[in-house]
mmCIF file of C-alpha atoms in Angstrom:
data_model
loop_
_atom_site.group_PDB
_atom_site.id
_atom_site.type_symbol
_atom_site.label_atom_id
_atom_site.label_comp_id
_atom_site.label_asym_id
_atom_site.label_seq_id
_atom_site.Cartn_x
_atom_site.Cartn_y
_atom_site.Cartn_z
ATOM 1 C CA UNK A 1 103.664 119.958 98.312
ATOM 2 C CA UNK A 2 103.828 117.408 100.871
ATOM 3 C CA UNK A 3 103.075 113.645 100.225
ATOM 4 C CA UNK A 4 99.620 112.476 100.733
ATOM 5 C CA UNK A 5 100.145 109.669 103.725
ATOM 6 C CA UNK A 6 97.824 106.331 103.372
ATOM 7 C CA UNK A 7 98.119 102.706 103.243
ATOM 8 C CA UNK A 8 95.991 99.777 103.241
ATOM 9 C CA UNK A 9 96.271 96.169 105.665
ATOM 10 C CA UNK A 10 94.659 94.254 102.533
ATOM 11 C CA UNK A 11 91.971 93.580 100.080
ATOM 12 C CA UNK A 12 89.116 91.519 100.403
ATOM 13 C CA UNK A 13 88.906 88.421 98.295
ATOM 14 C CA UNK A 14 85.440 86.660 96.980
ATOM 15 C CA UNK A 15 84.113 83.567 98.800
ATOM 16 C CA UNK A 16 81.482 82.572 101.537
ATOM 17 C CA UNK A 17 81.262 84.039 104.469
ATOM 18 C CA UNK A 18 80.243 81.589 108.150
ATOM 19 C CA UNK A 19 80.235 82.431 111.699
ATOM 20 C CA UNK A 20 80.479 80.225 114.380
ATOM 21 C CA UNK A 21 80.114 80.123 118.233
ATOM 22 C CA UNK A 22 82.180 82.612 120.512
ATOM 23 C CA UNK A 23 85.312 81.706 121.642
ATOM 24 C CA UNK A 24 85.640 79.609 124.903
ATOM 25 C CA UNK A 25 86.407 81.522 128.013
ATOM 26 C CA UNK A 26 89.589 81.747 129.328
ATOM 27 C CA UNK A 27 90.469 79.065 132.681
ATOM 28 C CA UNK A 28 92.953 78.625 135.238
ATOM 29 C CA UNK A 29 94.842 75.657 135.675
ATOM 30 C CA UNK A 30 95.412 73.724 139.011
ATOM 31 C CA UNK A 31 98.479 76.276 139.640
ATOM 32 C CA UNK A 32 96.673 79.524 139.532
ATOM 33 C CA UNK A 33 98.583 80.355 136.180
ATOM 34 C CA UNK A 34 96.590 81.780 133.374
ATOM 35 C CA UNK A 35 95.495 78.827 130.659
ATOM 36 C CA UNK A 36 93.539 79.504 127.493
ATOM 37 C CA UNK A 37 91.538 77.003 125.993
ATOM 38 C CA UNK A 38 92.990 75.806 122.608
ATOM 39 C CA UNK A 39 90.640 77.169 119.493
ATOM 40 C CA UNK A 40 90.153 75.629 115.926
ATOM 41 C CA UNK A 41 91.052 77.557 113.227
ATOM 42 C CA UNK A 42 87.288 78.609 112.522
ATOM 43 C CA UNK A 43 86.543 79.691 116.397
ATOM 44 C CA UNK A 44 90.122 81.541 116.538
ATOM 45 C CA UNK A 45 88.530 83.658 113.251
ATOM 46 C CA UNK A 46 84.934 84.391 115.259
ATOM 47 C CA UNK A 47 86.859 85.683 118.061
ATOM 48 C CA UNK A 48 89.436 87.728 116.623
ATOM 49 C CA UNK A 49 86.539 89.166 114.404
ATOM 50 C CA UNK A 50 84.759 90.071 117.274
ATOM 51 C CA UNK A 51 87.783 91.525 119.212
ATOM 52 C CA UNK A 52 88.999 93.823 115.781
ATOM 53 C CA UNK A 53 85.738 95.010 115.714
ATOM 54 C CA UNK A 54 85.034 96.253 119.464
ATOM 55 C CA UNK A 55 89.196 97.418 119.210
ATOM 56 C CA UNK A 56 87.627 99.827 115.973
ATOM 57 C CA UNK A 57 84.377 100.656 117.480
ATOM 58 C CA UNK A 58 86.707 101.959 120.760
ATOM 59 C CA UNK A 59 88.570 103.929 118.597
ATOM 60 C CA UNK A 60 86.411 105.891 116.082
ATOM 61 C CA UNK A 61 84.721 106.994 119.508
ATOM 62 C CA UNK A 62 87.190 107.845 121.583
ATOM 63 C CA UNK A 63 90.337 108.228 119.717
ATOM 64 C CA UNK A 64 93.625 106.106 119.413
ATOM 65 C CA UNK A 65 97.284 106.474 119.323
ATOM 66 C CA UNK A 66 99.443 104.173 117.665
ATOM 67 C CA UNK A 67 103.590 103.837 117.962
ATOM 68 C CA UNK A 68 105.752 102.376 116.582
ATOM 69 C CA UNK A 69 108.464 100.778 117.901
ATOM 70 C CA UNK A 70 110.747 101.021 114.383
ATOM 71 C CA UNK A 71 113.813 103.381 114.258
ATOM 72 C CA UNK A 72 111.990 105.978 113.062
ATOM 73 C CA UNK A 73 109.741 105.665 116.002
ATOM 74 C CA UNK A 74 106.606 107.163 113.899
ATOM 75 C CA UNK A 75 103.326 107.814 115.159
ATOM 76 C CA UNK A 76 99.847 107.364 114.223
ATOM 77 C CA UNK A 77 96.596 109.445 115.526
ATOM 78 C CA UNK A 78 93.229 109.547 115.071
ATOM 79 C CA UNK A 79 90.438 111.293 116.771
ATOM 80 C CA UNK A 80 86.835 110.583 117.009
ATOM 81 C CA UNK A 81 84.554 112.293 114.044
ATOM 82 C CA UNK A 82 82.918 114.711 115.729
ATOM 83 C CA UNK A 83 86.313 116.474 117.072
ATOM 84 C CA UNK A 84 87.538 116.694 113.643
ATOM 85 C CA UNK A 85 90.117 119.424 112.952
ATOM 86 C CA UNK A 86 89.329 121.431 109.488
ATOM 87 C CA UNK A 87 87.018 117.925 108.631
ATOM 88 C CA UNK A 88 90.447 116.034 109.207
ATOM 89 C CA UNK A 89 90.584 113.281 112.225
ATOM 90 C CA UNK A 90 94.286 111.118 111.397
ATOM 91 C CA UNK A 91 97.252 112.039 110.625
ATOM 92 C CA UNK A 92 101.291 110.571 110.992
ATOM 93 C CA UNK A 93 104.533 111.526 112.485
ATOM 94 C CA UNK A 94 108.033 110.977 112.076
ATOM 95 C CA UNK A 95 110.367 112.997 114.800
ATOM 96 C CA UNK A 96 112.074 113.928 111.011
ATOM 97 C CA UNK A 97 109.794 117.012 111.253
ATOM 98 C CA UNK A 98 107.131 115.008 109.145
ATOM 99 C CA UNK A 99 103.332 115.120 109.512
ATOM 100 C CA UNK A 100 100.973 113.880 106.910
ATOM 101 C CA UNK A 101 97.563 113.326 106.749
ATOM 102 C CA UNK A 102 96.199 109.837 106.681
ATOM 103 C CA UNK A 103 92.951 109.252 104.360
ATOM 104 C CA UNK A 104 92.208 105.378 104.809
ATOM 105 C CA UNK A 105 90.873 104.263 108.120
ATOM 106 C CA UNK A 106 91.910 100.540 107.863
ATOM 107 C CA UNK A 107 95.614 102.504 108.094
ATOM 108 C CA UNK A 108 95.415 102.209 111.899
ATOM 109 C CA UNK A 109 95.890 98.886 113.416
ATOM 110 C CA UNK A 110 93.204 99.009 115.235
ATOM 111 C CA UNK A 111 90.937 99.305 112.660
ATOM 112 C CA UNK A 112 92.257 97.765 109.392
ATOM 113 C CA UNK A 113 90.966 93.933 109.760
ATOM 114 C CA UNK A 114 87.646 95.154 111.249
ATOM 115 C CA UNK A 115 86.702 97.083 108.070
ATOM 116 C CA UNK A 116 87.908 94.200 105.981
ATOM 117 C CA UNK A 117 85.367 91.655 107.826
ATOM 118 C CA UNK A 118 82.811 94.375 107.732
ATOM 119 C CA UNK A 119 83.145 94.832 104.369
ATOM 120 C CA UNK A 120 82.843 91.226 103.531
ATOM 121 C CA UNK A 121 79.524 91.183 105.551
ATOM 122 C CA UNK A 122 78.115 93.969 103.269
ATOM 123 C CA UNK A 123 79.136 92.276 100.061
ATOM 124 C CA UNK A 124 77.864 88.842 101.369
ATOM 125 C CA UNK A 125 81.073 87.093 100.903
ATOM 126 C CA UNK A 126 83.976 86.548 103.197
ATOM 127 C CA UNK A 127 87.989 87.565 103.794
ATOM 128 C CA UNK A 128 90.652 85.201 102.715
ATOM 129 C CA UNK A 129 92.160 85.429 106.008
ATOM 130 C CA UNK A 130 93.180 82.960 108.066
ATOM 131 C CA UNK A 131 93.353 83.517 111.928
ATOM 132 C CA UNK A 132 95.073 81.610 114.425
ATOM 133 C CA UNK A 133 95.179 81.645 118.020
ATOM 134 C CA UNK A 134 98.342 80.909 120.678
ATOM 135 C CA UNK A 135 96.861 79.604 123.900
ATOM 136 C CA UNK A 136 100.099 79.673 125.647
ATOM 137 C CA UNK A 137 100.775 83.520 125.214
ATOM 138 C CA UNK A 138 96.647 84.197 124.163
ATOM 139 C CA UNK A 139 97.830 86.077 120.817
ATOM 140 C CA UNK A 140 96.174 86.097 117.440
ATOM 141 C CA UNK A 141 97.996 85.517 114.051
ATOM 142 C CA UNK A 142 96.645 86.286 110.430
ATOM 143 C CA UNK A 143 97.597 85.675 107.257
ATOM 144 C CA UNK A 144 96.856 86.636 103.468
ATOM 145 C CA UNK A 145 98.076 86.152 100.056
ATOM 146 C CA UNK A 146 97.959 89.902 98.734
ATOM 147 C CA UNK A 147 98.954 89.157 95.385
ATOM 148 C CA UNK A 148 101.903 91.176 94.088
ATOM 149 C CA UNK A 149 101.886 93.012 97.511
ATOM 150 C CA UNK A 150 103.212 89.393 98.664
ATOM 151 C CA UNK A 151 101.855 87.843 101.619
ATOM 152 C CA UNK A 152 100.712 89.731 104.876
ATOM 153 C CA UNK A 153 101.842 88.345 107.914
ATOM 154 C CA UNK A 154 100.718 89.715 111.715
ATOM 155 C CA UNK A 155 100.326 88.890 115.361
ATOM 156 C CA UNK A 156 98.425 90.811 117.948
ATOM 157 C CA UNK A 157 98.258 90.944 121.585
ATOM 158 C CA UNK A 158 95.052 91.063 123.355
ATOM 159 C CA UNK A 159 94.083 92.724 126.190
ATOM 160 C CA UNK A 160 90.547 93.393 127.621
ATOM 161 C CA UNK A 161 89.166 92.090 124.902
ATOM 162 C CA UNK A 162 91.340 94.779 122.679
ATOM 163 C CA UNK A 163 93.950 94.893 120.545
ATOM 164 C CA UNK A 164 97.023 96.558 122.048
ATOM 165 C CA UNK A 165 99.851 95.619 120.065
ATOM 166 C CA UNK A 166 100.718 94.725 115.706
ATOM 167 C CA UNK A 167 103.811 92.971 115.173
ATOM 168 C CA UNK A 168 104.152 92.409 111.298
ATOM 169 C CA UNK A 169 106.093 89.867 110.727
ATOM 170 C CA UNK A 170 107.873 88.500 107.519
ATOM 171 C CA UNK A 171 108.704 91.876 106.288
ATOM 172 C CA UNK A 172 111.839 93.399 104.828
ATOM 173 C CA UNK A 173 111.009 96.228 107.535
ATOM 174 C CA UNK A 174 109.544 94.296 110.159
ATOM 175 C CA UNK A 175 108.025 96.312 113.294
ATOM 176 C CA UNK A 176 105.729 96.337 116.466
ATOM 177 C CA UNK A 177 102.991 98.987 117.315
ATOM 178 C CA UNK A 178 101.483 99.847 120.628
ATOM 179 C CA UNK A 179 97.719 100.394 120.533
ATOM 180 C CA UNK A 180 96.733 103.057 122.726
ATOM 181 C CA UNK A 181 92.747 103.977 123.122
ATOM 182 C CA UNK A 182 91.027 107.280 123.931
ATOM 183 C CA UNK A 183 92.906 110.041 126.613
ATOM 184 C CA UNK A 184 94.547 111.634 123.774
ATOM 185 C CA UNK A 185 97.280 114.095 124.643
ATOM 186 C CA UNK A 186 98.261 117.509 123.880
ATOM 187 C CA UNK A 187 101.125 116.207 121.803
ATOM 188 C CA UNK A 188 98.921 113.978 120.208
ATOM 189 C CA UNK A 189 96.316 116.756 119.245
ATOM 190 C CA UNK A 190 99.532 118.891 117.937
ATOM 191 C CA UNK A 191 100.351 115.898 115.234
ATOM 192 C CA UNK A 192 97.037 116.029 114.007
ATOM 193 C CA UNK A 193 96.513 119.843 113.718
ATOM 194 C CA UNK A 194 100.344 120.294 112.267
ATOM 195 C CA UNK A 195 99.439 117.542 109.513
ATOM 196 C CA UNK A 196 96.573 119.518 108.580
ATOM 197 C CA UNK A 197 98.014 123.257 108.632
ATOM 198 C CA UNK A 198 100.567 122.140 106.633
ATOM 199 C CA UNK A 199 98.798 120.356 104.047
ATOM 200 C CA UNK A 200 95.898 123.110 103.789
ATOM 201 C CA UNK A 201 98.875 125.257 103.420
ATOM 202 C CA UNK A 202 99.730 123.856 100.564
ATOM 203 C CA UNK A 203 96.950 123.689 98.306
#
């Protein structure tokens, strides 16, 4: 049988839930070099919010492929709903020869602090997250206490108004994943259908 592939970013914690303004928009400085504005700690949270969830929305419609940048260079995939193979839409690789279905959504990068802020919205209370934002390189950085799981550490990059890379950072097995949205590829297709012919082969 082979080994059911999911994993969670985090779980949503219990307290009140307030949105402020949209983040500023970027400037240039005298020099023609890019400048963001400096945010607080509550408008850095409003706009990453609103990026994570436009970076999910893009990719439950049109796809994404996520790679990592670890030794084991795996690979992530999902594809929108409707071109579901055999009712399956994600699945992982490993160039070990392994392909496993994926089963959580908030798995992907793109998608797993989007469905934890949605999910606070639908429960009325909020995620004990807290957000930061580097004007001089324009990344985001969160952080949460996950209990026993310890304490989740990540920084994205930000392009377009996307996310297009994860770096988790104060990990035993740190690594770095490129965000890439829609245009799926044959090879990409071929992890998803293996995943699936191998696990329905198996039941």
């Amino acid at each position: 049988m082979s080994r059911h592939f999911a994993f969670s970013v985090g779980a949503v914690l219990a307290s009140s839930i307030a949105l402020a303004s949209c983040a500023p928009a970027p400037t240039l400085s005298p020099t023609s070099a890019p400048s963001v504005s400096p945010l607080s700690a509550e408008q850095a949270r409003v706009a990453f919010e609103k990026i994570a969830t436009a970076s999910c929305d893009k990719a439950m419609a049109e796809g994404v492929v996520e790679q990592s940048e670890a030794a084991d260079g795996f690979t992530l995939v999902m594809v929108p709903k409707d071109q579901a193979y055999q009712d399956f839409s994600a699945a992982y690789f490993e160039p070990t020869d392994k392909f496993e279905l994926i089963w959580e959504t908030d798995a992907l990068s793109a998608c797993g602090a989007a469905i934890q802020f949605a999910m606070a919205q639908d429960s009325g209370t909020d995620v004990d997250m807290a957000v930061s934002f580097d004007e001089t390189d324009g990344t985001f950085s969160t952080e949460q206490d996950l209990g026993e799981f310890g304490v989740s550490k990540l920084k994205y990059e930000v392009a377009g108004d996307l996310l297009t890379t994860i770096e988790i950072l104060e990990s035993a097995t740190p690594d770095k994943r490129t965000i890439r949205y829609g245009n799926l590829q044959e090879a990409d297709w071929n992890i998803l259908r293996t995943a699936v012919d191998r696990y329905l082969a198996d039941k």
